Coordinates of C-alpha atoms in Angstrom, one line a residue:
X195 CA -52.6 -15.0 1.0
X196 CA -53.0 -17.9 3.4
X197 CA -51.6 -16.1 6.5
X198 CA -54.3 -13.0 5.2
X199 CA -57.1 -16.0 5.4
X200 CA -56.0 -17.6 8.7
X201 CA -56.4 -13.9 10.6
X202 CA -59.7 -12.8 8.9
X203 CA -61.1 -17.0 9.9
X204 CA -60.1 -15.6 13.5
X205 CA -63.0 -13.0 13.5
X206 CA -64.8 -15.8 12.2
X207 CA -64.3 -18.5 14.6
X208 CA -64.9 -16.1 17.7
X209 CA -68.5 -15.1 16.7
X210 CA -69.3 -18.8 17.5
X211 CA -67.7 -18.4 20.7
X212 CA -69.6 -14.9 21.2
X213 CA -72.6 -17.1 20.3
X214 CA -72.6 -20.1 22.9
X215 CA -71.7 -17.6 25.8
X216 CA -74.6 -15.5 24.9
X217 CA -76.6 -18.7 24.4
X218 CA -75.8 -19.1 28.1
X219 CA -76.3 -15.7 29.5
X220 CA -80.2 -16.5 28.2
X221 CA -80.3 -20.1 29.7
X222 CA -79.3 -18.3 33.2
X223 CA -82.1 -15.4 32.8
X224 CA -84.3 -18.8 32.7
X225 CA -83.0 -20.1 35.6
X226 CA -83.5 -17.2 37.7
X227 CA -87.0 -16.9 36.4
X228 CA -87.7 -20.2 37.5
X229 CA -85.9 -20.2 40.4
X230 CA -87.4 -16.8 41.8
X231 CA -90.9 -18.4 40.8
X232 CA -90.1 -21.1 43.3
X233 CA -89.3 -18.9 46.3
X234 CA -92.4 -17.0 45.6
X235 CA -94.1 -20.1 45.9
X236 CA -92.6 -21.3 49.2
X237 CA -92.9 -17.7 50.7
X238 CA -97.0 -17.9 49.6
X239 CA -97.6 -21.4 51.5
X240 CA -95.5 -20.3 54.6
X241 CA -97.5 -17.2 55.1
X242 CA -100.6 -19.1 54.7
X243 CA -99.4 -21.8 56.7
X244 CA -98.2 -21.4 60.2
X245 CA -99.0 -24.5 61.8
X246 CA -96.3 -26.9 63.2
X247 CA -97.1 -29.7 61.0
X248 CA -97.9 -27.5 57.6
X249 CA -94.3 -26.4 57.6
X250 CA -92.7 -29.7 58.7
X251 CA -94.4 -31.2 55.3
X252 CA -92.6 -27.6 53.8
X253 CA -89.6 -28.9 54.5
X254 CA -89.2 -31.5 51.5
X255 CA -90.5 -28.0 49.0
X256 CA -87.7 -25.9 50.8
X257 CA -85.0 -28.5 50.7
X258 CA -85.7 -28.8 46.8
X259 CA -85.5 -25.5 46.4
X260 CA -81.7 -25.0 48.2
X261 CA -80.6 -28.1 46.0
X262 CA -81.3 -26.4 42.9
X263 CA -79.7 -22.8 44.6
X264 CA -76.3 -25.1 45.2
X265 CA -76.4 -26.4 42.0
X266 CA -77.0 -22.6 40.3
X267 CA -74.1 -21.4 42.6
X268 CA -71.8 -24.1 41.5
X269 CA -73.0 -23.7 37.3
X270 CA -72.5 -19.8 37.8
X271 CA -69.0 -20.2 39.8
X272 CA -68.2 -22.7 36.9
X273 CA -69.2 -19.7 34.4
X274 CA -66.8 -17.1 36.1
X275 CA -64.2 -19.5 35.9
X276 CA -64.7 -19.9 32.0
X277 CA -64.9 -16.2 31.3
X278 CA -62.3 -15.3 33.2
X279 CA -59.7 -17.8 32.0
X280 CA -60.8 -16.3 28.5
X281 CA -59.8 -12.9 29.5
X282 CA -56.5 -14.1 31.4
X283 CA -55.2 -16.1 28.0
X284 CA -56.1 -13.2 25.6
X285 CA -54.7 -10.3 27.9
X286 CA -51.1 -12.5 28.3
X287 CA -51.0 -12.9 24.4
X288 CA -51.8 -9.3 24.0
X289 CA -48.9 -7.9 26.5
X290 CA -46.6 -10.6 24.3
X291 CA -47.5 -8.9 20.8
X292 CA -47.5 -5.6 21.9
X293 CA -43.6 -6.5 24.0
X294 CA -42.7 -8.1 20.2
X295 CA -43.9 -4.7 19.0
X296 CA -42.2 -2.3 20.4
X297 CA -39.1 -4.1 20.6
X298 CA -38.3 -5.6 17.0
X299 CA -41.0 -2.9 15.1
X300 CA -39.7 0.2 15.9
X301 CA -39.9 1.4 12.4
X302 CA -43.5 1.4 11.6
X303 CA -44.9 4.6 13.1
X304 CA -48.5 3.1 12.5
X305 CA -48.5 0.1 14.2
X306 CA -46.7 1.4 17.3
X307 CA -49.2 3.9 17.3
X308 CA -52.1 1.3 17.4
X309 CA -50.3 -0.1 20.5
X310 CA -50.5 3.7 22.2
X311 CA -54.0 4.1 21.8
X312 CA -55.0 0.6 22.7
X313 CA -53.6 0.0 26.3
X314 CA -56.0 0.6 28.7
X315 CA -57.3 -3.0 28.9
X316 CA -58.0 -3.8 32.9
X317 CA -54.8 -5.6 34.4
X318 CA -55.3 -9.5 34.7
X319 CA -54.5 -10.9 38.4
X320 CA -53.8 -14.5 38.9
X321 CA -55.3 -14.6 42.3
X322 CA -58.8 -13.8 41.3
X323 CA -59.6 -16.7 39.4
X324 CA -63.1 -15.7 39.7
X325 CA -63.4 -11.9 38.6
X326 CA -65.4 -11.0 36.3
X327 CA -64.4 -8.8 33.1
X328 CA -67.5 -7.3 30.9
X329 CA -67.4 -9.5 28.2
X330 CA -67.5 -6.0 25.8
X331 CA -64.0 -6.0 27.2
X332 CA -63.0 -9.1 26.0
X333 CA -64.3 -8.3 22.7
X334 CA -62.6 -5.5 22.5
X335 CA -59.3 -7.4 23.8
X336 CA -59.7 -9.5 20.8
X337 CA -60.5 -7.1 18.1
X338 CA -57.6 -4.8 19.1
X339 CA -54.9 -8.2 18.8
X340 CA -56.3 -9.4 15.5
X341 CA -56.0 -5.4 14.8
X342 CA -52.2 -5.6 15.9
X343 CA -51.6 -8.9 13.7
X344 CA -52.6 -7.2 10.7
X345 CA -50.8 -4.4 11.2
X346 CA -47.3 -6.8 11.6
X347 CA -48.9 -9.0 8.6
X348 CA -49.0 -5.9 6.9
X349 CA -45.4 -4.8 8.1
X350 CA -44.2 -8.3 6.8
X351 CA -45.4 -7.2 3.2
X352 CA -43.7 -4.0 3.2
X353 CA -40.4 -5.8 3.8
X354 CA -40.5 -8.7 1.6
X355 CA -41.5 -6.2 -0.8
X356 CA -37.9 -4.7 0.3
X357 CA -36.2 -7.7 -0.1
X358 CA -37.3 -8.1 -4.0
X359 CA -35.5 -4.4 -4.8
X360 CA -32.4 -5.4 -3.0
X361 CA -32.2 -8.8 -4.6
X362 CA -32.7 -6.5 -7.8
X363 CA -29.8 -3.9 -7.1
X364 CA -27.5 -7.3 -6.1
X365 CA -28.6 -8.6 -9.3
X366 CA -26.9 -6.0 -11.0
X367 CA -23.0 -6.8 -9.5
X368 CA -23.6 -5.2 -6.1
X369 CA -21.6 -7.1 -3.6
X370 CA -24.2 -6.3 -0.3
X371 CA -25.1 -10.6 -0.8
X372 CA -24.6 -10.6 3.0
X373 CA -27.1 -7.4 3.7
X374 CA -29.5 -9.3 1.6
X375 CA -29.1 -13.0 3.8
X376 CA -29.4 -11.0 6.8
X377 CA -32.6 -9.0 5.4
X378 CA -34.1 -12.2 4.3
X379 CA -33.5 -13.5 7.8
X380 CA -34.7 -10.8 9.9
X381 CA -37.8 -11.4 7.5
X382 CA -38.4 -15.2 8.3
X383 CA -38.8 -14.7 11.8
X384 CA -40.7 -12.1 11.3
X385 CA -43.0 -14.1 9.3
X386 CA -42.5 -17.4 11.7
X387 CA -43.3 -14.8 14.7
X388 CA -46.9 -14.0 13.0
X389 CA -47.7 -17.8 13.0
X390 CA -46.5 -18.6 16.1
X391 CA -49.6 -15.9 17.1
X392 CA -52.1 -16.7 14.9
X393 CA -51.8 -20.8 15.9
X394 CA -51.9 -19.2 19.7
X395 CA -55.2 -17.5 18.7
X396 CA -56.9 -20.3 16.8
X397 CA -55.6 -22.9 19.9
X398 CA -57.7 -20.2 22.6
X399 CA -60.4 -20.6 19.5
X400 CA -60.8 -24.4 20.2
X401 CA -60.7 -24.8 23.8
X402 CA -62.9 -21.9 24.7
X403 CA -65.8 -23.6 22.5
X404 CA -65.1 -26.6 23.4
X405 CA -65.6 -25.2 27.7
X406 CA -68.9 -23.0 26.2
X407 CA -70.2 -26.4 24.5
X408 CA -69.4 -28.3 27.7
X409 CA -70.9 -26.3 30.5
X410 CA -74.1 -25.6 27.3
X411 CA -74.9 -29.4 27.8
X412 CA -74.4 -29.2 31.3
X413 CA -76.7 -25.9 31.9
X414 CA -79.3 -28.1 29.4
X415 CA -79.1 -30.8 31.5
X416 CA -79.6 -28.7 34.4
X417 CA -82.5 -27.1 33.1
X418 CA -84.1 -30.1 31.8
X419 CA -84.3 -31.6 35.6
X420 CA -86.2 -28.9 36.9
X421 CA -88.3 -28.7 33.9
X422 CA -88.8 -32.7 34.5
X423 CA -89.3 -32.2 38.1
X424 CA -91.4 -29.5 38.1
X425 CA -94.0 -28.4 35.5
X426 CA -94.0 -24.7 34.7
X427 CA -96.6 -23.4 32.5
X428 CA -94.3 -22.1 30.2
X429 CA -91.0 -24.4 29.9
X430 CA -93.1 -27.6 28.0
X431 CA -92.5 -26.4 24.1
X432 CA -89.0 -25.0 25.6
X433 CA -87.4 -28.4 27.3
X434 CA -88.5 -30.5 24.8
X435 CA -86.3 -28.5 22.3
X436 CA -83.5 -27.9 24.3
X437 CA -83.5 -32.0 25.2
X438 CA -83.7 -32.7 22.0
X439 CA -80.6 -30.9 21.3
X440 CA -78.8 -32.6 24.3
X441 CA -79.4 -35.8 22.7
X442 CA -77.9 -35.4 19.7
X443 CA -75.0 -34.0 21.6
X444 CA -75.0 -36.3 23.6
X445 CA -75.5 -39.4 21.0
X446 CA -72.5 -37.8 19.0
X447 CA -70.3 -37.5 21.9
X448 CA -70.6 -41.4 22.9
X449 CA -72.1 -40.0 26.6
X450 CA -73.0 -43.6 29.0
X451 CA -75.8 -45.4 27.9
X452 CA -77.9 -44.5 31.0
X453 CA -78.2 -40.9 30.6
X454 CA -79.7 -41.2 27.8
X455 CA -82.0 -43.8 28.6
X456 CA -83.4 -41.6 31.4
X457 CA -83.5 -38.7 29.1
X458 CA -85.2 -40.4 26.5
X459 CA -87.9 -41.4 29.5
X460 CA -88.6 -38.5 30.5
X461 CA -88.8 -36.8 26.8
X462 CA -91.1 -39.6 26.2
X463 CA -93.4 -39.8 29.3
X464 CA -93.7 -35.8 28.7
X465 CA -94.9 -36.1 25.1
X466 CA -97.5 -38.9 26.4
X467 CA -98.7 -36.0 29.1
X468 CA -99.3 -33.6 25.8
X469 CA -100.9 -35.9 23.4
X470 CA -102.9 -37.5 26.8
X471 CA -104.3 -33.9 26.6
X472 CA -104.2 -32.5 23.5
X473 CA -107.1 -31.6 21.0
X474 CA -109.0 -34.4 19.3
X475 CA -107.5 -36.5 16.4
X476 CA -107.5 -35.9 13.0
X477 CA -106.9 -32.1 13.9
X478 CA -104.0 -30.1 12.4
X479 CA -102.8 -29.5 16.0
X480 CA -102.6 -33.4 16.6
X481 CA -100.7 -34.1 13.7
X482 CA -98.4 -31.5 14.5
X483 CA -97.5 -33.2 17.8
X484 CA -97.4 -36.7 16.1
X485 CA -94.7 -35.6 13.9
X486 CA -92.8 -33.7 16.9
X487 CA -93.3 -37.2 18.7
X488 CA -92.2 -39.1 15.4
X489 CA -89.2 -36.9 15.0
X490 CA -88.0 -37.4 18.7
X491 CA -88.4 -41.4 18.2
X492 CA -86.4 -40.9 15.0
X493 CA -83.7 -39.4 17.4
X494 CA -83.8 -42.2 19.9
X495 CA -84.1 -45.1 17.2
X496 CA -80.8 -43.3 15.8
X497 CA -79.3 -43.4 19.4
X498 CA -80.2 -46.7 20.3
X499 CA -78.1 -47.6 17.4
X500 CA -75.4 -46.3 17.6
X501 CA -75.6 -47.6 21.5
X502 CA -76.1 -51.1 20.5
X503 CA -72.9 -50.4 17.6
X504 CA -70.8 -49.3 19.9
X505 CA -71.4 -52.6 22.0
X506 CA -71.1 -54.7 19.5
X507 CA -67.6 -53.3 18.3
X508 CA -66.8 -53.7 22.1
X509 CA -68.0 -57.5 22.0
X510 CA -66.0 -58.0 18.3
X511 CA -62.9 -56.5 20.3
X512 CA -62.9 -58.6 23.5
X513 CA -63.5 -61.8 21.4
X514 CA -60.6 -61.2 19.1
X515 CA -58.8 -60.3 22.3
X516 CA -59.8 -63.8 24.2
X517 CA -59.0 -65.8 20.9
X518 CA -55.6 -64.8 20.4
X519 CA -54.9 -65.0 24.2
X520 CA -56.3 -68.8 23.7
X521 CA -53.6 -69.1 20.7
X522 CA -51.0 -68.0 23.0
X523 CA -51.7 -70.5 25.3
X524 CA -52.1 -73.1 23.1
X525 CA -49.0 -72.6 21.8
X526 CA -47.5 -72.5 24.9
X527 CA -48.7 -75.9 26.1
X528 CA -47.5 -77.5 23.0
X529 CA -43.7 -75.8 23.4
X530 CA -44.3 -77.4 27.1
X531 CA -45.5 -80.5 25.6
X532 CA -42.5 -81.4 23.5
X533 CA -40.2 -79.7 25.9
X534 CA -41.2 -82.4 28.2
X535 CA -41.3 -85.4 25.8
X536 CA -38.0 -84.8 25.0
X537 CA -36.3 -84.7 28.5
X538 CA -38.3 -88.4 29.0
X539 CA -37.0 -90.0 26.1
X540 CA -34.0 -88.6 27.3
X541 CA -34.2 -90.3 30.7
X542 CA -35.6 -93.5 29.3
X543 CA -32.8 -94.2 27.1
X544 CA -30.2 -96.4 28.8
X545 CA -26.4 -95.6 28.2
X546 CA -24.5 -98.1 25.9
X547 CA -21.9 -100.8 27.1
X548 CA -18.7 -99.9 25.8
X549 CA -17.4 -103.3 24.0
X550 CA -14.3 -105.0 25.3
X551 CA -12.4 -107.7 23.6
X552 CA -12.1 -111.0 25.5
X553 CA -8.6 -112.2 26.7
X554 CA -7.1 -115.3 25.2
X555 CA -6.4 -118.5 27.4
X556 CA -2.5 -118.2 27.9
X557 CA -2.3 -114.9 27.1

């Protein structure tokens, strides 16, 4: 039952996968509403503007506009790279259950018919990093090896259920006690065989979201600047949501202290422009931003904290550090102490007469 758990959790745990890349897809439909807005912009002032001088003061506009273009190039270059190192890991693991397949499950007329019908997945090349695979494919890539696992899961069932009736027959004076050790083998790496796929799967699991949450914060971030930068009509209600988001990521994944500082100026100096120009007080709209405002301060109170914790601990853990070097040394200049007491008293203590009996007269 817990190996019928761990394969359905797979389905499971890739939905949330599914769900930051298409949380991505829509974040680069924004950008390239955005940036296309720009160009229209700078193609309206240099048809109205021919002079020398109008487009020299252009220049700044246009050079903003190719730094966010590099920037999109790299994020979307970065993108390709995730997706298709998703495909490349799940297409190897595929060929590797459907090889195990057909060479140790010969039997089961079912499963290697699965395998038939399923094999027309594009070939992965390791010299396009950068190709992109529909990610329907890649869905479909997955579905069809959980599919397979079941299937040997499944398989496994059949033949421990085996094993019990054999045990049985031996049970009854039957001497086949080496058919059954051999059975029972064949059955544990089976069984080991099926973990060894499903802890591939959940490992691919983990480090794909952990790449999708990554380049999310980084796309947010991205996003955020041009929303900070520049002040389209329709991004306000938008970047203050997504930023808000960031900071709690960002406050939970201990990011430098400055980044959020800026972050939390900008949030700040935004929600001043909005209430600067909102309706009257004691409206329902005005209290409504109040408590968006109140909530963000909440956030950043809660930040600060856990900033000024986390400096604190540092502090606590470089004192302890200094005091016990300052024991150390202490103890060291008293071993150096007494070591050198000792060899003076040694030096200072003059060596004894030996006594010698005087001689007689006539002797």
């Amino acid at each position: 039952m817990e190996m019928d758990k761990r394969i359905n959790d797979l389905k499971i745990d890739f939905t949330k996968v599914v769900d930051l890349k298409n949380e991505n897809v829509r974040m680069f439909e924004t950008l390239d509403l955005k940036i296309k807005n720009l160009k229209n912009i700078y193609a309206e002032f240099i048809k109205n503007n021919k002079q020398h001088l109008f487009i020299f003061g252009l220049d700044s506009f246009h050079f903003q506009g190719k730094i966010i273009d590099i920037e999109y190039d790299d994020m979307k270059r970065l993108y390709y790279a995730i997706t298709n190192r998703i495909y490349c890991e799940y297409f190897k693991l595929y060929k590797i259950v459907v090889d195990y397949i057909i060479e140790s499950i010969n039997d089961d007329k079912k499963l290697l018919d699965l395998v038939s019908v399923n094999n027309n997945f594009p070939i992965y090349k390791d010299l396009e990093p950068f190709k992109q695979y529909n990610f329907e494919i890649i869905q479909s890539l997955h579905e069809t090896i959980i599919s397979l696992l079941n299937g040997v899961y499944n398989y496994l069932l059949h033949k421990e259920h085996d094993l019990k009736q054999h045990q049985e027959k031996n049970a009854t004076g039957l001497n086949i006690d080496n058919f059954i050790q051999t059975y029972n083998f064949n059955n544990l790496v089976l069984r080991e065989k099926l973990v060894l796929f499903v802890s591939y799967i959940e490992f691919f699991h983990k480090l794909h979201t952990k790449y999708f949450k990554r380049f999310t914060t980084k796309m947010q971030l991205f996003l955020s600047q041009i929303n900070n930068d520049i002040k389209f009509e329709d991004s306000i209600e938008i970047n203050r949501t997504k930023r808000k988001s960031m900071m709690e990521t960002f406050a939970s994944d201990n990011i430098d202290k400055n980044i959020l500082l800026d972050l939390k100026k900008s949030i700040v100096d935004e929600n001043a422009e909005i209430s600067s120009t909102s309706t009257p007080p004691n409206t329902p709209t005005s209290e409504n931003n109040e408590n968006k405002i109140n909530s963000l301060n909440g956030i950043f109170l809660r930040i600060d904290e856990d900033v000024e914790n986390n400096i604190e601990k540092k502090n606590d853990e470089e004192k302890k550090c200094e005091n016990l070097d300052n024991n150390i040394i202490k103890e060291e200049d008293n071993i150096s102490v007494l070591t050198n007491s000792d060899l003076s008293e040694s030096k200072n203590e003059k060596p004894k007469r030996k006594y010698k009996p005087r001689k007689k007269k006539g002797e």
